[in-house]
Amino acid sequence: MIRILANDGIDPTGKALLEQAGYVVDTETVPQDKLIEALQQYDAITVRSATKVRQDVIDACPNLRLIGRGGVGMDNIDVEYARSKGVAVVNTPAASSLSVAELVFAHLFTGVRFLQDANRKMPAEGATAFNKLKKAYAPGIELKGKTLGVIGFGRIGREAATIALRLGMKVLAYDLHPFAVNIKLDFQGDISVDIPVETVTFDDVIQHSDFITLHTPFAAQPILGAAEFAKMKHGVGIVNCSRGGTIDEAALIEALEAGQVGFAGLDVFDNEPTPQAAILQHPKISLTPHIGASTNEAQERIGTELANLIIEHFSK
Ligand code: NAD
C-alpha cells in the first residue's frame, strides 16, 4: 500500500484520484521539526512552498521514493540531491500560469483606476470626501492601445502577453533566450488569430513600455532597480507576480515618490511573509499576499496533475 503525506494540503480532486488508485493520503500538516519522524511511514510527500525537503530529510527517510511539488518553484527541495539518491521529484509548472497572468491584470486595472487607494480611503473618509476622491481619481487611463512590457517570456509571461493582445494592447517582450513565436488568440471557439511576437532588447522593453510585468525566476540581483526605473517612461506601471528579490524595493519606493513610476502591483516581496511597512502602506502600491496561483481552477489543475504524476511514477 502506497502512503502519501500531502503536507501542504492537496485539492480534493487530486486526493480522490490518489485514493481511487488505492493509495492512502494523509493531509494533516506535520511541523517541519517532526517531519523526519513522520516520514518513516510514507512512500511519498507532496508539498507546496511551506514544507522544506532538504538533504537531512532525504538522508533520514530511506522509505521516501517521491517528492511532489504542487506548483512551480522548487527552492524548498534539494532536487538534485534527491534525484542522486534515487528519490523522484515531480512538479506541476504549467497548472497555475493562467491564474498568475490574470492576477497581473487585476493589478494593472487596479493601478490605472486607483482602486488600491480608493479601497483604502473611501471607507474611512465618509460622504464629504467622496467628491474630493472622485476628482483625485478622474485621470484614469485605459489599457487598450497601451504597451505592456514583459520581462521573462516563459509560461506565465506568454499567458500575460496573450491577455494583453486580447485587450488590444501592444506587447514588447524580452527573455534571456531569444524567441519568435505566434500567440494564438481564440475567440468564441471558432475564430482564431495568430499574432507574431519576437524578442526585443531589455532596453527596448524598459524604455518603450507603459506597463512592465516581471516573469523571471528568483534573481540574486534585482532585475529592476534605480538605473532601470530612470530609463522608463514617466508614470510607468510596474507589476511583480514572479519572486521577491527581482525588484529593488527601496528604489521602487523612491521612483513612486518621484512620480517616475506611477503605480506598482506586487504579489511577491523581499521579506515574505513580513514585507516592509513602506511597501505595505504605500498609497500607489496594489498589494496581494503571494496569491498568484490561488484560484479554485489552478488548485484543481495542480492537484489533478500531481496525482497523475504520482500514479504514473508508482505504476512503472
Ligand atoms: P518559466 O520558467 O516558464 O519562465 C521564466 C522565463 O524567464 C524563462 O523563459 C527564462 O529564460 C526567463 N528568464 C530567466 N532569467 C531572466 C532574466 N534575468 N531576464 C529575462 N528573462 C529571464 O517560469 P514561469 O512558470 O513563467 O514562472 C515565472 C515566475 O513566476 C517564477 O519566478 C515563478 O516562481 C513565479 N510564480 C509565481 C507565482 C505566484 O503565486 N505569484 C505562481 C507561480 C509562479
PDB file of C-alpha atoms in Angstrom, residues 33-212:
ATOM      1  CA  ASP A  33      10.772  19.591  13.160  1.00  0.00           C
ATOM      2  CA  LYS A  34       8.646  16.409  13.285  1.00  0.00           C
ATOM      3  CA  LEU A  35       8.846  15.687   9.555  1.00  0.00           C
ATOM      4  CA  ILE A  36      11.676  13.136   9.616  1.00  0.00           C
ATOM      5  CA  GLU A  37       9.942  11.052  12.272  1.00  0.00           C
ATOM      6  CA  ALA A  38       6.587  11.150  10.454  1.00  0.00           C
ATOM      7  CA  LEU A  39       8.027  10.397   7.023  1.00  0.00           C
ATOM      8  CA  GLN A  40       9.345   6.981   8.123  1.00  0.00           C
ATOM      9  CA  GLN A  41       5.850   5.707   7.346  1.00  0.00           C
ATOM     10  CA  TYR A  42       5.390   7.306   3.932  1.00  0.00           C
ATOM     11  CA  ASP A  43       6.437   6.469   0.370  1.00  0.00           C
ATOM     12  CA  ALA A  44       5.859   9.992  -0.912  1.00  0.00           C
ATOM     13  CA  ILE A  45       5.420  13.544   0.290  1.00  0.00           C
ATOM     14  CA  THR A  46       3.713  16.380  -1.537  1.00  0.00           C
ATOM     15  CA  VAL A  47       4.476  19.984  -0.644  1.00  0.00           C
ATOM     16  CA  ARG A  48       3.790  23.495  -1.861  1.00  0.00           C
ATOM     17  CA  SER A  49       6.218  26.201  -0.733  1.00  0.00           C
ATOM     18  CA  ALA A  50       5.978  25.856   3.058  1.00  0.00           C
ATOM     19  CA  THR A  51       7.451  22.418   3.827  1.00  0.00           C
ATOM     20  CA  LYS A  52      11.175  22.025   3.208  1.00  0.00           C
ATOM     21  CA  VAL A  53      12.561  18.733   1.940  1.00  0.00           C
ATOM     22  CA  ARG A  54      16.303  19.157   2.277  1.00  0.00           C
ATOM     23  CA  GLN A  55      19.244  16.780   2.308  1.00  0.00           C
ATOM     24  CA  ASP A  56      18.797  15.987   6.035  1.00  0.00           C
ATOM     25  CA  VAL A  57      15.211  14.841   5.458  1.00  0.00           C
ATOM     26  CA  ILE A  58      16.139  12.839   2.351  1.00  0.00           C
ATOM     27  CA  ASP A  59      19.042  11.116   4.193  1.00  0.00           C
ATOM     28  CA  ALA A  60      16.936  10.288   7.241  1.00  0.00           C
ATOM     29  CA  CYS A  61      13.915   8.877   5.349  1.00  0.00           C
ATOM     30  CA  PRO A  62      15.041   5.797   3.405  1.00  0.00           C
ATOM     31  CA  ASN A  63      11.450   4.790   2.559  1.00  0.00           C
ATOM     32  CA  LEU A  64      10.786   8.040   0.701  1.00  0.00           C
ATOM     33  CA  ARG A  65      10.520   7.374  -3.048  1.00  0.00           C
ATOM     34  CA  LEU A  66       8.915  10.531  -4.386  1.00  0.00           C
ATOM     35  CA  ILE A  67       8.669  14.240  -3.589  1.00  0.00           C
ATOM     36  CA  GLY A  68       5.836  16.085  -5.353  1.00  0.00           C
ATOM     37  CA  ARG A  69       5.699  19.872  -5.555  1.00  0.00           C
ATOM     38  CA  GLY A  70       2.275  21.346  -6.284  1.00  0.00           C
ATOM     39  CA  GLY A  71       3.282  24.404  -8.334  1.00  0.00           C
ATOM     40  CA  VAL A  72       6.461  25.672  -9.945  1.00  0.00           C
ATOM     41  CA  GLY A  73       9.355  26.833  -7.753  1.00  0.00           C
ATOM     42  CA  MET A  74      11.381  24.063  -6.107  1.00  0.00           C
ATOM     43  CA  ASP A  75      13.536  26.328  -3.907  1.00  0.00           C
ATOM     44  CA  ASN A  76      12.312  24.357  -0.853  1.00  0.00           C
ATOM     45  CA  ILE A  77      13.508  20.967  -2.158  1.00  0.00           C
ATOM     46  CA  ASP A  78      17.081  19.708  -2.662  1.00  0.00           C
ATOM     47  CA  VAL A  79      16.101  18.423  -6.088  1.00  0.00           C
ATOM     48  CA  GLU A  80      19.462  17.258  -7.429  1.00  0.00           C
ATOM     49  CA  TYR A  81      20.388  15.602  -4.161  1.00  0.00           C
ATOM     50  CA  ALA A  82      17.057  13.763  -4.003  1.00  0.00           C
ATOM     51  CA  ARG A  83      17.458  12.501  -7.573  1.00  0.00           C
ATOM     52  CA  SER A  84      21.049  11.409  -6.878  1.00  0.00           C
ATOM     53  CA  LYS A  85      19.644   9.218  -4.081  1.00  0.00           C
ATOM     54  CA  GLY A  86      17.002   7.707  -6.379  1.00  0.00           C
ATOM     55  CA  VAL A  87      14.117   9.778  -4.989  1.00  0.00           C
ATOM     56  CA  ALA A  88      11.888  11.073  -7.818  1.00  0.00           C
ATOM     57  CA  VAL A  89      10.947  14.756  -7.799  1.00  0.00           C
ATOM     58  CA  VAL A  90       7.933  15.978  -9.793  1.00  0.00           C
ATOM     59  CA  ASN A  91       6.123  19.320 -10.060  1.00  0.00           C
ATOM     60  CA  THR A  92       3.265  20.956 -11.978  1.00  0.00           C
ATOM     61  CA  PRO A  93       4.831  24.000 -13.624  1.00  0.00           C
ATOM     62  CA  ALA A  94       2.073  24.990 -16.054  1.00  0.00           C
ATOM     63  CA  ALA A  95      -1.028  24.438 -13.923  1.00  0.00           C
ATOM     64  CA  SER A  96      -1.170  27.933 -12.427  1.00  0.00           C
ATOM     65  CA  SER A  97       0.193  30.074 -15.298  1.00  0.00           C
ATOM     66  CA  LEU A  98      -3.164  31.494 -16.380  1.00  0.00           C
ATOM     67  CA  SER A  99      -4.158  32.363 -12.806  1.00  0.00           C
ATOM     68  CA  VAL A 100      -0.901  34.256 -12.233  1.00  0.00           C
ATOM     69  CA  ALA A 101      -1.313  36.091 -15.552  1.00  0.00           C
ATOM     70  CA  GLU A 102      -4.881  37.085 -14.658  1.00  0.00           C
ATOM     71  CA  LEU A 103      -3.624  38.477 -11.337  1.00  0.00           C
ATOM     72  CA  VAL A 104      -1.210  40.686 -13.309  1.00  0.00           C
ATOM     73  CA  PHE A 105      -4.235  42.270 -14.973  1.00  0.00           C
ATOM     74  CA  ALA A 106      -6.067  42.592 -11.656  1.00  0.00           C
ATOM     75  CA  HIS A 107      -3.109  44.745 -10.563  1.00  0.00           C
ATOM     76  CA  LEU A 108      -2.959  46.648 -13.859  1.00  0.00           C
ATOM     77  CA  PHE A 109      -6.669  47.503 -13.891  1.00  0.00           C
ATOM     78  CA  THR A 110      -6.343  48.442 -10.215  1.00  0.00           C
ATOM     79  CA  GLY A 111      -3.407  50.757 -10.865  1.00  0.00           C
ATOM     80  CA  VAL A 112      -4.859  52.631 -13.851  1.00  0.00           C
ATOM     81  CA  ARG A 113      -8.109  53.366 -11.953  1.00  0.00           C
ATOM     82  CA  PHE A 114      -6.577  53.953  -8.476  1.00  0.00           C
ATOM     83  CA  LEU A 115      -8.503  51.081  -6.838  1.00  0.00           C
ATOM     84  CA  GLN A 116      -5.687  50.401  -4.355  1.00  0.00           C
ATOM     85  CA  ASP A 117      -6.090  53.929  -2.972  1.00  0.00           C
ATOM     86  CA  ALA A 118      -9.882  54.131  -3.296  1.00  0.00           C
ATOM     87  CA  ASN A 119     -10.326  50.878  -1.361  1.00  0.00           C
ATOM     88  CA  ARG A 120      -8.161  52.223   1.459  1.00  0.00           C
ATOM     89  CA  LYS A 121      -9.631  55.726   1.629  1.00  0.00           C
ATOM     90  CA  MET A 122     -13.329  55.504   0.845  1.00  0.00           C
ATOM     91  CA  PRO A 123     -14.381  53.542   3.948  1.00  0.00           C
ATOM     92  CA  ALA A 124     -12.616  55.966   6.292  1.00  0.00           C
ATOM     93  CA  GLU A 125     -13.287  59.332   4.719  1.00  0.00           C
ATOM     94  CA  GLY A 126     -17.106  59.426   4.573  1.00  0.00           C
ATOM     95  CA  ALA A 127     -19.542  61.472   2.482  1.00  0.00           C
ATOM     96  CA  THR A 128     -17.738  64.831   2.369  1.00  0.00           C
ATOM     97  CA  ALA A 129     -14.568  63.314   0.988  1.00  0.00           C
ATOM     98  CA  PHE A 130     -16.410  61.425  -1.749  1.00  0.00           C
ATOM     99  CA  ASN A 131     -16.247  64.238  -4.273  1.00  0.00           C
ATOM    100  CA  LYS A 132     -12.637  65.008  -3.419  1.00  0.00           C
ATOM    101  CA  LEU A 133     -11.680  61.406  -4.162  1.00  0.00           C
ATOM    102  CA  LYS A 134     -13.831  61.407  -7.286  1.00  0.00           C
ATOM    103  CA  LYS A 135     -11.766  64.321  -8.564  1.00  0.00           C
ATOM    104  CA  ALA A 136      -8.469  62.752  -7.495  1.00  0.00           C
ATOM    105  CA  TYR A 137      -9.236  59.582  -9.451  1.00  0.00           C
ATOM    106  CA  ALA A 138     -10.528  61.376 -12.556  1.00  0.00           C
ATOM    107  CA  PRO A 139      -7.356  60.940 -14.655  1.00  0.00           C
ATOM    108  CA  GLY A 140      -7.702  57.172 -15.039  1.00  0.00           C
ATOM    109  CA  ILE A 141      -6.468  55.569 -18.240  1.00  0.00           C
ATOM    110  CA  GLU A 142      -7.497  52.613 -20.425  1.00  0.00           C
ATOM    111  CA  LEU A 143      -5.271  49.611 -21.095  1.00  0.00           C
ATOM    112  CA  LYS A 144      -6.379  49.240 -24.733  1.00  0.00           C
ATOM    113  CA  GLY A 145      -3.777  50.655 -27.101  1.00  0.00           C
ATOM    114  CA  LYS A 146      -1.050  50.848 -24.422  1.00  0.00           C
ATOM    115  CA  THR A 147       2.171  48.823 -24.470  1.00  0.00           C
ATOM    116  CA  LEU A 148       2.847  46.019 -21.989  1.00  0.00           C
ATOM    117  CA  GLY A 149       6.496  45.151 -21.456  1.00  0.00           C
ATOM    118  CA  VAL A 150       7.018  41.517 -20.447  1.00  0.00           C
ATOM    119  CA  ILE A 151      10.352  40.530 -18.893  1.00  0.00           C
ATOM    120  CA  GLY A 152      10.711  36.744 -18.823  1.00  0.00           C
ATOM    121  CA  PHE A 153       8.765  35.156 -21.680  1.00  0.00           C
ATOM    122  CA  GLY A 154       8.156  31.688 -20.248  1.00  0.00           C
ATOM    123  CA  ARG A 155       4.826  30.092 -19.349  1.00  0.00           C
ATOM    124  CA  ILE A 156       3.382  32.984 -17.340  1.00  0.00           C
ATOM    125  CA  GLY A 157       4.930  35.753 -19.448  1.00  0.00           C
ATOM    126  CA  ARG A 158       3.253  34.258 -22.533  1.00  0.00           C
ATOM    127  CA  GLU A 159      -0.124  33.977 -20.801  1.00  0.00           C
ATOM    128  CA  ALA A 160       0.174  37.630 -19.747  1.00  0.00           C
ATOM    129  CA  ALA A 161       1.074  38.611 -23.339  1.00  0.00           C
ATOM    130  CA  THR A 162      -1.930  36.663 -24.627  1.00  0.00           C
ATOM    131  CA  ILE A 163      -4.326  38.517 -22.326  1.00  0.00           C
ATOM    132  CA  ALA A 164      -2.710  41.845 -23.274  1.00  0.00           C
ATOM    133  CA  LEU A 165      -3.143  41.152 -27.001  1.00  0.00           C
ATOM    134  CA  ARG A 166      -6.781  40.169 -26.439  1.00  0.00           C
ATOM    135  CA  LEU A 167      -7.318  43.516 -24.710  1.00  0.00           C
ATOM    136  CA  GLY A 168      -5.919  45.357 -27.721  1.00  0.00           C
ATOM    137  CA  MET A 169      -2.595  46.169 -26.087  1.00  0.00           C
ATOM    138  CA  LYS A 170       0.805  46.041 -27.765  1.00  0.00           C
ATOM    139  CA  VAL A 171       3.423  43.716 -26.331  1.00  0.00           C
ATOM    140  CA  LEU A 172       7.192  44.190 -26.045  1.00  0.00           C
ATOM    141  CA  ALA A 173       8.835  41.084 -24.634  1.00  0.00           C
ATOM    142  CA  TYR A 174      12.345  40.205 -23.537  1.00  0.00           C
ATOM    143  CA  ASP A 175      13.801  36.898 -22.381  1.00  0.00           C
ATOM    144  CA  LEU A 176      17.343  35.708 -21.752  1.00  0.00           C
ATOM    145  CA  HIS A 177      16.667  33.199 -24.517  1.00  0.00           C
ATOM    146  CA  PRO A 178      15.686  34.875 -27.801  1.00  0.00           C
ATOM    147  CA  PHE A 179      12.373  33.681 -29.266  1.00  0.00           C
ATOM    148  CA  ALA A 180       9.954  34.249 -32.116  1.00  0.00           C
ATOM    149  CA  VAL A 181       6.504  32.756 -31.553  1.00  0.00           C
ATOM    150  CA  ASN A 182       2.945  33.037 -32.760  1.00  0.00           C
ATOM    151  CA  ILE A 183       0.469  33.736 -29.986  1.00  0.00           C
ATOM    152  CA  LYS A 184      -2.872  32.173 -30.842  1.00  0.00           C
ATOM    153  CA  LEU A 185      -5.929  34.189 -29.845  1.00  0.00           C
ATOM    154  CA  ASP A 186      -9.137  32.109 -29.877  1.00  0.00           C
ATOM    155  CA  PHE A 187     -12.430  33.940 -29.949  1.00  0.00           C
ATOM    156  CA  GLN A 188     -15.661  32.107 -29.094  1.00  0.00           C
ATOM    157  CA  GLY A 189     -14.169  28.775 -30.088  1.00  0.00           C
ATOM    158  CA  ASP A 190     -14.339  29.173 -33.875  1.00  0.00           C
ATOM    159  CA  ILE A 191     -12.270  32.228 -34.789  1.00  0.00           C
ATOM    160  CA  SER A 192      -8.557  32.160 -34.168  1.00  0.00           C
ATOM    161  CA  VAL A 193      -5.844  34.687 -34.983  1.00  0.00           C
ATOM    162  CA  ASP A 194      -2.076  34.204 -34.802  1.00  0.00           C
ATOM    163  CA  ILE A 195      -0.109  37.234 -33.601  1.00  0.00           C
ATOM    164  CA  PRO A 196       3.670  37.045 -34.059  1.00  0.00           C
ATOM    165  CA  VAL A 197       5.728  38.139 -31.050  1.00  0.00           C
ATOM    166  CA  GLU A 198       9.505  38.162 -31.082  1.00  0.00           C
ATOM    167  CA  THR A 199      12.110  39.169 -28.606  1.00  0.00           C
ATOM    168  CA  VAL A 200      13.253  42.775 -28.354  1.00  0.00           C
ATOM    169  CA  THR A 201      16.115  44.056 -26.221  1.00  0.00           C
ATOM    170  CA  PHE A 202      15.819  44.603 -22.476  1.00  0.00           C
ATOM    171  CA  ASP A 203      16.354  48.349 -23.075  1.00  0.00           C
ATOM    172  CA  ASP A 204      13.536  48.436 -25.641  1.00  0.00           C
ATOM    173  CA  VAL A 205      11.172  46.937 -23.076  1.00  0.00           C
ATOM    174  CA  ILE A 206      12.076  49.287 -20.266  1.00  0.00           C
ATOM    175  CA  GLN A 207      12.191  52.447 -22.414  1.00  0.00           C
ATOM    176  CA  HIS A 208       9.073  51.991 -24.521  1.00  0.00           C
ATOM    177  CA  SER A 209       6.509  50.259 -22.288  1.00  0.00           C
ATOM    178  CA  ASP A 210       3.596  51.905 -20.487  1.00  0.00           C
ATOM    179  CA  PHE A 211       3.467  48.989 -18.038  1.00  0.00           C
ATOM    180  CA  ILE A 212       6.084  46.372 -17.217  1.00  0.00           C
TER     181      ILE A 212
END
